[in-house]
PDB file of C-alpha atoms in Angstrom:
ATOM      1  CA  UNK S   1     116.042  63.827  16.397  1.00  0.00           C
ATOM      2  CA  UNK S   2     115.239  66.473  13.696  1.00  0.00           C
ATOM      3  CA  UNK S   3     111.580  65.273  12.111  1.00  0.00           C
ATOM      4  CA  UNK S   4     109.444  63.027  14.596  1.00  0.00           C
ATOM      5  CA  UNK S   5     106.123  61.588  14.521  1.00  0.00           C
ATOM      6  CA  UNK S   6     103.735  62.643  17.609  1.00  0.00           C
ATOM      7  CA  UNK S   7     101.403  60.238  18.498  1.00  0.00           C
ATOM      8  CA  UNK S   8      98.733  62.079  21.327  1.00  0.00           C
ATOM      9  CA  UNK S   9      96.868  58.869  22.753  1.00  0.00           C
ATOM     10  CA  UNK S  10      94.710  58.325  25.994  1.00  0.00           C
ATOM     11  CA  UNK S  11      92.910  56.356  27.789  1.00  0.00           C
ATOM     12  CA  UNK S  12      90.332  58.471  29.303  1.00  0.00           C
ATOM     13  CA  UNK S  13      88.097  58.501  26.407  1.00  0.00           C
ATOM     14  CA  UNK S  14      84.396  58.150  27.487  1.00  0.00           C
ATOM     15  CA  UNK S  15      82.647  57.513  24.136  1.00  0.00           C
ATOM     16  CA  UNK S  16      84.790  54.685  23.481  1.00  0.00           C
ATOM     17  CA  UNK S  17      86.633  53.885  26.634  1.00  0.00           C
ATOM     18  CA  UNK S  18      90.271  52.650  26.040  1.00  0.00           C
ATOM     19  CA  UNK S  19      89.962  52.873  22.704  1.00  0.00           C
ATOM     20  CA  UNK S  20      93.402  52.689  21.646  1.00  0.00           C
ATOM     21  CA  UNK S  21      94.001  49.293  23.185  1.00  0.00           C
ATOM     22  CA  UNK S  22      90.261  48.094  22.181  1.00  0.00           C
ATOM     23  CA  UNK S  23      91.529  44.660  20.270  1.00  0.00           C
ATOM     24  CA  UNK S  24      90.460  44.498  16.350  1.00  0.00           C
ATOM     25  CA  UNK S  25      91.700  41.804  14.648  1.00  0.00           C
ATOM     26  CA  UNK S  26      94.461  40.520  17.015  1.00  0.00           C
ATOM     27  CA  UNK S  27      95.829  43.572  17.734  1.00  0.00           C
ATOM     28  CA  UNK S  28      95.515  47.051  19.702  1.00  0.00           C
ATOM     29  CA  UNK S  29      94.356  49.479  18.061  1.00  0.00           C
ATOM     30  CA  UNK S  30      97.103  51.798  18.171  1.00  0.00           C
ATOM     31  CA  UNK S  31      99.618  49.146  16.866  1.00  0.00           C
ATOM     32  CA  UNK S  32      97.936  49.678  13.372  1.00  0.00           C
ATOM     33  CA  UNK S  33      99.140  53.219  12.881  1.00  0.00           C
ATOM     34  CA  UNK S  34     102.070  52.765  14.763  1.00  0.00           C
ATOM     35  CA  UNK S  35     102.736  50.021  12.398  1.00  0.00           C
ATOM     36  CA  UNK S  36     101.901  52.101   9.461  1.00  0.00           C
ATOM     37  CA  UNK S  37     104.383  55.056  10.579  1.00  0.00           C
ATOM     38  CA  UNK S  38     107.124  53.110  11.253  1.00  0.00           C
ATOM     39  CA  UNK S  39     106.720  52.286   7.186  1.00  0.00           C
ATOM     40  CA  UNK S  40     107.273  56.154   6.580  1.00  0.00           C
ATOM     41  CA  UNK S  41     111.214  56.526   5.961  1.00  0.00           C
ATOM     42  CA  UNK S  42     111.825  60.059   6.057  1.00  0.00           C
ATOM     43  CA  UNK S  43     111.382  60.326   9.969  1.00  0.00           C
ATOM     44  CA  UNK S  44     113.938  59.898  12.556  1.00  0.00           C
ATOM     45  CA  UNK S  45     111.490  58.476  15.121  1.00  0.00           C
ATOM     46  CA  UNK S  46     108.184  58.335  16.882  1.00  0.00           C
ATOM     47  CA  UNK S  47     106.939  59.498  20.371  1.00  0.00           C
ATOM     48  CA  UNK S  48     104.005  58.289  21.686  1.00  0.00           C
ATOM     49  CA  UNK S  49     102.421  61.536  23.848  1.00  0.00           C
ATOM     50  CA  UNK S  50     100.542  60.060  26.499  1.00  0.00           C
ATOM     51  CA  UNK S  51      99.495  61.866  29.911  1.00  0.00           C
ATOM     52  CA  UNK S  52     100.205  61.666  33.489  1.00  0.00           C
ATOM     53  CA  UNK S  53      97.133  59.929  34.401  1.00  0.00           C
ATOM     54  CA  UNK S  54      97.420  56.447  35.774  1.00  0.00           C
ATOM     55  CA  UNK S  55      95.190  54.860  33.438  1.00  0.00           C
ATOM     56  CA  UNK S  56      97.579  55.402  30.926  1.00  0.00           C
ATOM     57  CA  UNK S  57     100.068  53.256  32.653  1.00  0.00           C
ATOM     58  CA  UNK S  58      99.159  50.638  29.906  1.00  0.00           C
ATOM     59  CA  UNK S  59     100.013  53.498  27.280  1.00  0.00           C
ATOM     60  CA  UNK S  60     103.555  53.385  28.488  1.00  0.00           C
ATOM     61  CA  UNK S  61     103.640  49.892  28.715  1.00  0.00           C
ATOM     62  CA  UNK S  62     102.237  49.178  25.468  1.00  0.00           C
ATOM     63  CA  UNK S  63     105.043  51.710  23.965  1.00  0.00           C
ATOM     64  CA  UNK S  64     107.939  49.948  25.900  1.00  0.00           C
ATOM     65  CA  UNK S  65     107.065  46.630  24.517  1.00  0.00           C
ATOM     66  CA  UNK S  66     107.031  48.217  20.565  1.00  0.00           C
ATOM     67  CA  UNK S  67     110.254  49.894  21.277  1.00  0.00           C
ATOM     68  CA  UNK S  68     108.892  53.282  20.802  1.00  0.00           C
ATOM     69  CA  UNK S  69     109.929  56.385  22.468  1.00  0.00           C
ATOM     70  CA  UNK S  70     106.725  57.640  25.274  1.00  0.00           C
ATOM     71  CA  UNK S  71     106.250  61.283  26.596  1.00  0.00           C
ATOM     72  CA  UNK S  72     104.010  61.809  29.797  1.00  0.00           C
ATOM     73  CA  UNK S  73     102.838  65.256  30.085  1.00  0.00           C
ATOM     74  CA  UNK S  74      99.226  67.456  30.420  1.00  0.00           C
ATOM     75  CA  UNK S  75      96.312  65.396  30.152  1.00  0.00           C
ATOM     76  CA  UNK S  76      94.295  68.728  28.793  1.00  0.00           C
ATOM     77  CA  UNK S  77      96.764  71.027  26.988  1.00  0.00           C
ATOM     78  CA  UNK S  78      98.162  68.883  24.500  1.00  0.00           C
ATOM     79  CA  UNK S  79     100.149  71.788  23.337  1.00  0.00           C
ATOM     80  CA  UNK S  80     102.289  72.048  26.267  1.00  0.00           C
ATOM     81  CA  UNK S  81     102.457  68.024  26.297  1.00  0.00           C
ATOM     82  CA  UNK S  82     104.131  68.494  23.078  1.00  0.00           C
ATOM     83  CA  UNK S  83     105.963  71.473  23.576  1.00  0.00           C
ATOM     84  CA  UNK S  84     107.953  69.372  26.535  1.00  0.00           C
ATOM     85  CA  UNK S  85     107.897  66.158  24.186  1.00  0.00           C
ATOM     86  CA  UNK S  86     109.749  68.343  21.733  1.00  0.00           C
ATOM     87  CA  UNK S  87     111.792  69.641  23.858  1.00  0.00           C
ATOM     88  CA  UNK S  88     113.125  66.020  25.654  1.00  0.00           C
ATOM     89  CA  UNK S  89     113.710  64.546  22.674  1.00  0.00           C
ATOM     90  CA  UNK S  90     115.171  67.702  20.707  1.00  0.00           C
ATOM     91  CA  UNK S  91     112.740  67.682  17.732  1.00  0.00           C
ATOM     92  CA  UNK S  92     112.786  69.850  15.664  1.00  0.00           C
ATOM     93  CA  UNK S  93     109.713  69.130  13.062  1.00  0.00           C
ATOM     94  CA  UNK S  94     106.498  67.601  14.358  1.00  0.00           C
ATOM     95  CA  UNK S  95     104.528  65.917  12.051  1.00  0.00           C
ATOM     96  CA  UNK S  96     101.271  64.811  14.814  1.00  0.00           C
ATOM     97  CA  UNK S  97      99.071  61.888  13.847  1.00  0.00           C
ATOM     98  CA  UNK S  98      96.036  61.502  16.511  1.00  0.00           C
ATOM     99  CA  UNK S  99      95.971  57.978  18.521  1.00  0.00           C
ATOM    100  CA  UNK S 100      92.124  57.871  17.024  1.00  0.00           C
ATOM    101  CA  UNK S 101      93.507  58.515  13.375  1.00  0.00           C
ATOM    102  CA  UNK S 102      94.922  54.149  12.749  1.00  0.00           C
ATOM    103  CA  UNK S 103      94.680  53.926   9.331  1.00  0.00           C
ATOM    104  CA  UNK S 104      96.458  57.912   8.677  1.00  0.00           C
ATOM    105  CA  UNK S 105      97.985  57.003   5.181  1.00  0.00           C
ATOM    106  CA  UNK S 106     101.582  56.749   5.532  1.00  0.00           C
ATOM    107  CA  UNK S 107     101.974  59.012   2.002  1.00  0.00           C
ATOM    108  CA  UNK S 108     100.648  61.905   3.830  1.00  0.00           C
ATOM    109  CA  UNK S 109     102.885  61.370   6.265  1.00  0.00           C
ATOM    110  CA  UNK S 110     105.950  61.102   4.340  1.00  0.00           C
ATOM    111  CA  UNK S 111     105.101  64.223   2.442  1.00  0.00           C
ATOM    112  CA  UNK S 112     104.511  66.274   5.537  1.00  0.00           C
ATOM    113  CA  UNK S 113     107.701  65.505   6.776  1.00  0.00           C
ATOM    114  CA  UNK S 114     109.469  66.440   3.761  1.00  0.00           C
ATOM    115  CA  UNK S 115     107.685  69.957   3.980  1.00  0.00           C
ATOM    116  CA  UNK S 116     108.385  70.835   7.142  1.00  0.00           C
ATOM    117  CA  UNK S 117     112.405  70.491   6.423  1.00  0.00           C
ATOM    118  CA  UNK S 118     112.467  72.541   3.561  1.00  0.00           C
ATOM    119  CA  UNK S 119     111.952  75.357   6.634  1.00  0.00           C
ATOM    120  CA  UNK S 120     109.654  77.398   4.467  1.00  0.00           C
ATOM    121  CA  UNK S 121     105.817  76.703   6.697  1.00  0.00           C
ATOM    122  CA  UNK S 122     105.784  76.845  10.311  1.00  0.00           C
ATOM    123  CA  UNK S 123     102.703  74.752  10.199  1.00  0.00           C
ATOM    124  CA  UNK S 124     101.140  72.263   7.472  1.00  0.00           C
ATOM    125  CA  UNK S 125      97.774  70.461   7.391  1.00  0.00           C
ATOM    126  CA  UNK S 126      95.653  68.680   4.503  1.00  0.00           C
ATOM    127  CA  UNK S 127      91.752  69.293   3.264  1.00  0.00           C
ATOM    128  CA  UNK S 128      89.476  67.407   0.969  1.00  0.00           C
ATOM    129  CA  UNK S 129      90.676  64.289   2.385  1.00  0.00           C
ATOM    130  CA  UNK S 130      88.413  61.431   4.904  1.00  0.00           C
ATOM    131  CA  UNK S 131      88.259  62.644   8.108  1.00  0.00           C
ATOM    132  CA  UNK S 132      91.204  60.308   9.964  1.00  0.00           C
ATOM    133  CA  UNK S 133      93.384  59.947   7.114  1.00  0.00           C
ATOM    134  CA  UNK S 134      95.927  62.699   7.126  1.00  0.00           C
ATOM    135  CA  UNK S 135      98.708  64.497   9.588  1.00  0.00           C
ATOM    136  CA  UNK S 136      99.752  67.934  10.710  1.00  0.00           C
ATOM    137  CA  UNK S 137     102.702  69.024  10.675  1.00  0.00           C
ATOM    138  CA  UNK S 138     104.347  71.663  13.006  1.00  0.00           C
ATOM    139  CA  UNK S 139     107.799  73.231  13.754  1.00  0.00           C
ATOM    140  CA  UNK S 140     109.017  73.026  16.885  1.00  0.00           C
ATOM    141  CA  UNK S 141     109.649  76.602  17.399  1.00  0.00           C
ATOM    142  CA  UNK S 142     105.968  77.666  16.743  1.00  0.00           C
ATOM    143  CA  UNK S 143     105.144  75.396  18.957  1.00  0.00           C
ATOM    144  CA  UNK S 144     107.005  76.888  21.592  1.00  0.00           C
ATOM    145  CA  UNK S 145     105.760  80.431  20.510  1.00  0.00           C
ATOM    146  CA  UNK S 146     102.236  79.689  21.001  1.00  0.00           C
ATOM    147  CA  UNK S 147     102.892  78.371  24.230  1.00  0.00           C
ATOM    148  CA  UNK S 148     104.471  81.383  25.662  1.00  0.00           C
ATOM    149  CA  UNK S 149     101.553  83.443  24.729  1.00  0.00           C
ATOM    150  CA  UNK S 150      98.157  81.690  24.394  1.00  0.00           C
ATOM    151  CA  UNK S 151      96.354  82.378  27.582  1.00  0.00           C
ATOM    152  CA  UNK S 152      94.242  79.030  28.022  1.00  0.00           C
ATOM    153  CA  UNK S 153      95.526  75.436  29.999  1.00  0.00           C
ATOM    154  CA  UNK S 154      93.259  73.741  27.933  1.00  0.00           C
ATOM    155  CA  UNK S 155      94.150  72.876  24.110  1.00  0.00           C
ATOM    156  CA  UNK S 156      92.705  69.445  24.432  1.00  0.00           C
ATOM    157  CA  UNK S 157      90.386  69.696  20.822  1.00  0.00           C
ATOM    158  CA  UNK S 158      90.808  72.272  17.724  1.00  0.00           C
ATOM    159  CA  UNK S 159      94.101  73.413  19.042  1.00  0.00           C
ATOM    160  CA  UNK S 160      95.127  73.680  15.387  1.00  0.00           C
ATOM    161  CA  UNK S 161      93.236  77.350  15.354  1.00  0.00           C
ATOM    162  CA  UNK S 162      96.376  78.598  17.294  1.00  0.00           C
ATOM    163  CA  UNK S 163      98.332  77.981  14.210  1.00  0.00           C
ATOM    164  CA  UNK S 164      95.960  79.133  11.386  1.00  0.00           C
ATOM    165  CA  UNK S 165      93.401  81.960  13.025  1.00  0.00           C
ATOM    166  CA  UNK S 166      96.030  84.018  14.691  1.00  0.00           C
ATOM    167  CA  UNK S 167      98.669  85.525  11.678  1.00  0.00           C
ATOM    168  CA  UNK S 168     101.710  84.538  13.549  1.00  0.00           C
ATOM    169  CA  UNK S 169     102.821  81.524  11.220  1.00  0.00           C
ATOM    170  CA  UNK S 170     103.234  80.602   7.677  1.00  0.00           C
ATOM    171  CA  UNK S 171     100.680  78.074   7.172  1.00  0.00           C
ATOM    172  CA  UNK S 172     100.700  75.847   4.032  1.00  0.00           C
ATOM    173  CA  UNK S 173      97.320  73.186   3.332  1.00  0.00           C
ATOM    174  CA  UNK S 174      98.048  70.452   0.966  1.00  0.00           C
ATOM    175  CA  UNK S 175      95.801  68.142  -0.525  1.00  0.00           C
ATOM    176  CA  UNK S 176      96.181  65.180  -2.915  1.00  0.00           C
ATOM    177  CA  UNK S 177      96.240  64.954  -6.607  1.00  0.00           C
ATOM    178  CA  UNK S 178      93.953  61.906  -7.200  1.00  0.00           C
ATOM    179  CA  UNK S 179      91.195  63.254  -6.999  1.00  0.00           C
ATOM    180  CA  UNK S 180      89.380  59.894  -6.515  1.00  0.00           C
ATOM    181  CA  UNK S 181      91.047  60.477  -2.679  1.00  0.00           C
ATOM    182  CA  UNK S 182      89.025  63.309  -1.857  1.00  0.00           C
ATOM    183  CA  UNK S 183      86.174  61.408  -0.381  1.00  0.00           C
ATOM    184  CA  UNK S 184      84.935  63.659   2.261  1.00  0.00           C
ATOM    185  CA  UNK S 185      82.164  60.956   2.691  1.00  0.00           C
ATOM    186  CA  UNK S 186      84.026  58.804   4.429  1.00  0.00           C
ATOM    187  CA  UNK S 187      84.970  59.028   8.310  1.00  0.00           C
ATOM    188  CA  UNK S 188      88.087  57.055   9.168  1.00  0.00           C
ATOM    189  CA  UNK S 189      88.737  58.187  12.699  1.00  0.00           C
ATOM    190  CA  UNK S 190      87.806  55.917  15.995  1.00  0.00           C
ATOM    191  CA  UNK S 191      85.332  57.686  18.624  1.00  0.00           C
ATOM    192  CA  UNK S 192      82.627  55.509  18.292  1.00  0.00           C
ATOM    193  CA  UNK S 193      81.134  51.799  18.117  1.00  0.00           C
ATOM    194  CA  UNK S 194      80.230  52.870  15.262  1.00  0.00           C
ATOM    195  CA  UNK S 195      83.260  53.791  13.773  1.00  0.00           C
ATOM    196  CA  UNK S 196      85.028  50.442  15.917  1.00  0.00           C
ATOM    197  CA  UNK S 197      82.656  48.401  13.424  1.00  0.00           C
ATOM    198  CA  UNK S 198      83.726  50.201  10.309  1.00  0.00           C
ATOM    199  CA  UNK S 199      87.209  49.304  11.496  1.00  0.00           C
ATOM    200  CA  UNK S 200      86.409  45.363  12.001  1.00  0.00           C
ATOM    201  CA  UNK S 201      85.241  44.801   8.246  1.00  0.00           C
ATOM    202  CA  UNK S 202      88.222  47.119   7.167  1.00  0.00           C
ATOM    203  CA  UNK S 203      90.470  45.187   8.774  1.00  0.00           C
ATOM    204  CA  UNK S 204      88.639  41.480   7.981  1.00  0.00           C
ATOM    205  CA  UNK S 205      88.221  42.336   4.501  1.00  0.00           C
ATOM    206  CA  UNK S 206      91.261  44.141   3.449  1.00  0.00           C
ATOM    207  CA  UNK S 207      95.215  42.684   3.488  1.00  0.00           C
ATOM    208  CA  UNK S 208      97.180  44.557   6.555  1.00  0.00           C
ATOM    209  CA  UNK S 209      99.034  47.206   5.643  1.00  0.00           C
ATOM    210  CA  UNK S 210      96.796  49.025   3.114  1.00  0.00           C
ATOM    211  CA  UNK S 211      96.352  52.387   2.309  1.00  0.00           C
ATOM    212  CA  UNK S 212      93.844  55.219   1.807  1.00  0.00           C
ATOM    213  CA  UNK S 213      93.442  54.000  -2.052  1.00  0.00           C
ATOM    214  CA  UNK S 214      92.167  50.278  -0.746  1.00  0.00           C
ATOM    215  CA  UNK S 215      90.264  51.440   1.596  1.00  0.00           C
ATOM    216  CA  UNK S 216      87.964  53.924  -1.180  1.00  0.00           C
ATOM    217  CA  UNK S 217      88.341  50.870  -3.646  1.00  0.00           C
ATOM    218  CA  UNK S 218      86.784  48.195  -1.454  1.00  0.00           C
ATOM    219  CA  UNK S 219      83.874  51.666   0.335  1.00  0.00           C
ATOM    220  CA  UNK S 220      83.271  52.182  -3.038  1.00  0.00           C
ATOM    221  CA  UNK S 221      82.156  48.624  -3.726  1.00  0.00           C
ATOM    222  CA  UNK S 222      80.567  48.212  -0.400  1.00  0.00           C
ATOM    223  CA  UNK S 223      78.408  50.872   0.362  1.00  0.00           C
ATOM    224  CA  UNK S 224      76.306  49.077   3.350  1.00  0.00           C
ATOM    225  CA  UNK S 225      80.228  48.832   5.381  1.00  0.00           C
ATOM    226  CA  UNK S 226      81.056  52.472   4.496  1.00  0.00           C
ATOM    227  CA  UNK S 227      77.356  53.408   6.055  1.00  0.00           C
ATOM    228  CA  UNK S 228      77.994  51.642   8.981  1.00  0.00           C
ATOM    229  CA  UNK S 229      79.131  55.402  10.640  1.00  0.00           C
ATOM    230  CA  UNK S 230      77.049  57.535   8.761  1.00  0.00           C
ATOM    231  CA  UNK S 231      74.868  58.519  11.548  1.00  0.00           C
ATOM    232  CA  UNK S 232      77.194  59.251  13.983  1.00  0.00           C
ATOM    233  CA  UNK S 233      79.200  62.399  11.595  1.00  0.00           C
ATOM    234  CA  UNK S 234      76.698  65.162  12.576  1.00  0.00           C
ATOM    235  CA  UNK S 235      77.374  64.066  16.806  1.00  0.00           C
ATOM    236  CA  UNK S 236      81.169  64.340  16.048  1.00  0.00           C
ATOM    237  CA  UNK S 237      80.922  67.325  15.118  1.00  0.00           C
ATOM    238  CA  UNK S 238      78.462  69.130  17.275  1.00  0.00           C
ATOM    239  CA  UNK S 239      80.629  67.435  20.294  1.00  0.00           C
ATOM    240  CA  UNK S 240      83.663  68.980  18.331  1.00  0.00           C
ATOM    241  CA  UNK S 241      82.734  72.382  18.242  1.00  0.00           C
ATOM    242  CA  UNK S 242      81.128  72.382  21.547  1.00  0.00           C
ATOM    243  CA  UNK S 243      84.496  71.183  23.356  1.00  0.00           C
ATOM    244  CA  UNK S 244      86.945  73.188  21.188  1.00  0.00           C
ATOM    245  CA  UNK S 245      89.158  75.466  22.349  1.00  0.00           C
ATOM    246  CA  UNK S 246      88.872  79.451  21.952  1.00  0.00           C
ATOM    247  CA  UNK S 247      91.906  81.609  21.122  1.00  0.00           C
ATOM    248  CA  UNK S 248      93.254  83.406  24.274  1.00  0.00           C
ATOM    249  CA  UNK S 249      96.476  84.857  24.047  1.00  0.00           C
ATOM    250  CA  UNK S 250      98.302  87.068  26.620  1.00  0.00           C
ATOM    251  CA  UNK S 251      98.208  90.995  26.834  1.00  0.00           C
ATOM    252  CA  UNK S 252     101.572  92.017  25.577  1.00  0.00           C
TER     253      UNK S 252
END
């Protein structure tokens, strides 16, 4: 398949533990974005990249039973996972939405898709936009590039530095043109109870499938729901930067 979406999800999560199969609403977690890229039609499928582990057993279960295509690969370097993902299924343009990310507007999607086959950026991400909300988009033959000469097994968190920090790539950010979208105040990405509970009312007060422009309309109108994570932002990030990977490439 040419353009796929990458889905990393596991189960090993200890802030939230088995988040992506945590039930909201009547369904797994993870069945709300996969739900919401399978709405994207410029893609020619989706892989789930799970890991070896055993626990995620119910990954690969869960993925049979959608009919979606599953990887299993390195539970740390989620590079390499994809670069074998990639390479199994023959993709050639990678446009990665993280398990945690649920309600990742399908718009952003669909427009990083359509700039990684014009062949012009090796590697595409978005700014201004909630935290949770938007993809990244990578060719398959950086991919492989950076895997042949970073020097580190683990690429687990901030692995996007490899692509942007070390002048190998042509690198393209995009952002969105409404400017009422480029809320930076709101985090839309599941690590915590707190977020889970920002999730529930989402999903109890909004119409399934809705988009990034619902979800600002209804915050907007209900700032005591959009607070409900507020406290936990600074902890994501400190955790973030703490566990993020460092650039270490290979003496030529």
């Amino acid at each position: 398949m040419k353009t796929a979406a990458f889905i990393p999800v596991r189960l090993s999560s200890t802030r939230l533990p088995e988040k992506a199969m945590i039930n909201i609403c009547g369904k797994p977690a993870i069945q709300y974005l996969i739900e919401g890229v399978k709405s994207v039609r410029n893609l020619d499928g989706i892989i789930i990249c799970t890991t070896t582990n055993p626990i995620d057993d119910k990954i690969v279960e869960f993925a049979r039973q959608m009919k979606i295509n599953f990887f299993r690969g390195n539970e740390i370097d989620i590079l390499d996972r994809f670069k074998n993902a990639a390479l199994e299924f023959n993709v050639e343009n990678i446009v990665n939405i993280d398990g945690d990310d649920i309600f990742c507007d399908p718009e952003f999607i669909e427009k990083t898709a359509s700039e990684l086959e014009k062949n012009k950026f090796d590697y595409i991400y978005w700014k201004n936009l909630p935290l949770g909300t938007t993809p990244v988009g990578i060719k398959t033959s950086a991919l492989i590039e950076i895997c042949d000469k970073k020097n580190t097994s683990n690429t687990e968190t901030g692995w996007g530095i490899f692509f942007t920090q070390t002048n190998m790539f042509n690198v393209k950010s995009m952002t969105s043109d409404n400017p009422k979208l480029l809320n930076l105040d709101i985090r839309l990405t599941l690590d915590y109870v707190e977020d889970l509970a920002l999730f529930e009312q989402l999903l109890m007060n909004l119409k399934w499938p809705f988009n990034l422009k619902d979800i600002i309309n209804f915050l907007d109108a209900r700032k005591d729901i959009q607070d409900l994570n507020k406290n936990i932002k600074d902890k994501y990030w400190k955790n973030f930067e703490i566990n993020s990977t460092k650039i270490q490439m290979k003496k030529n």
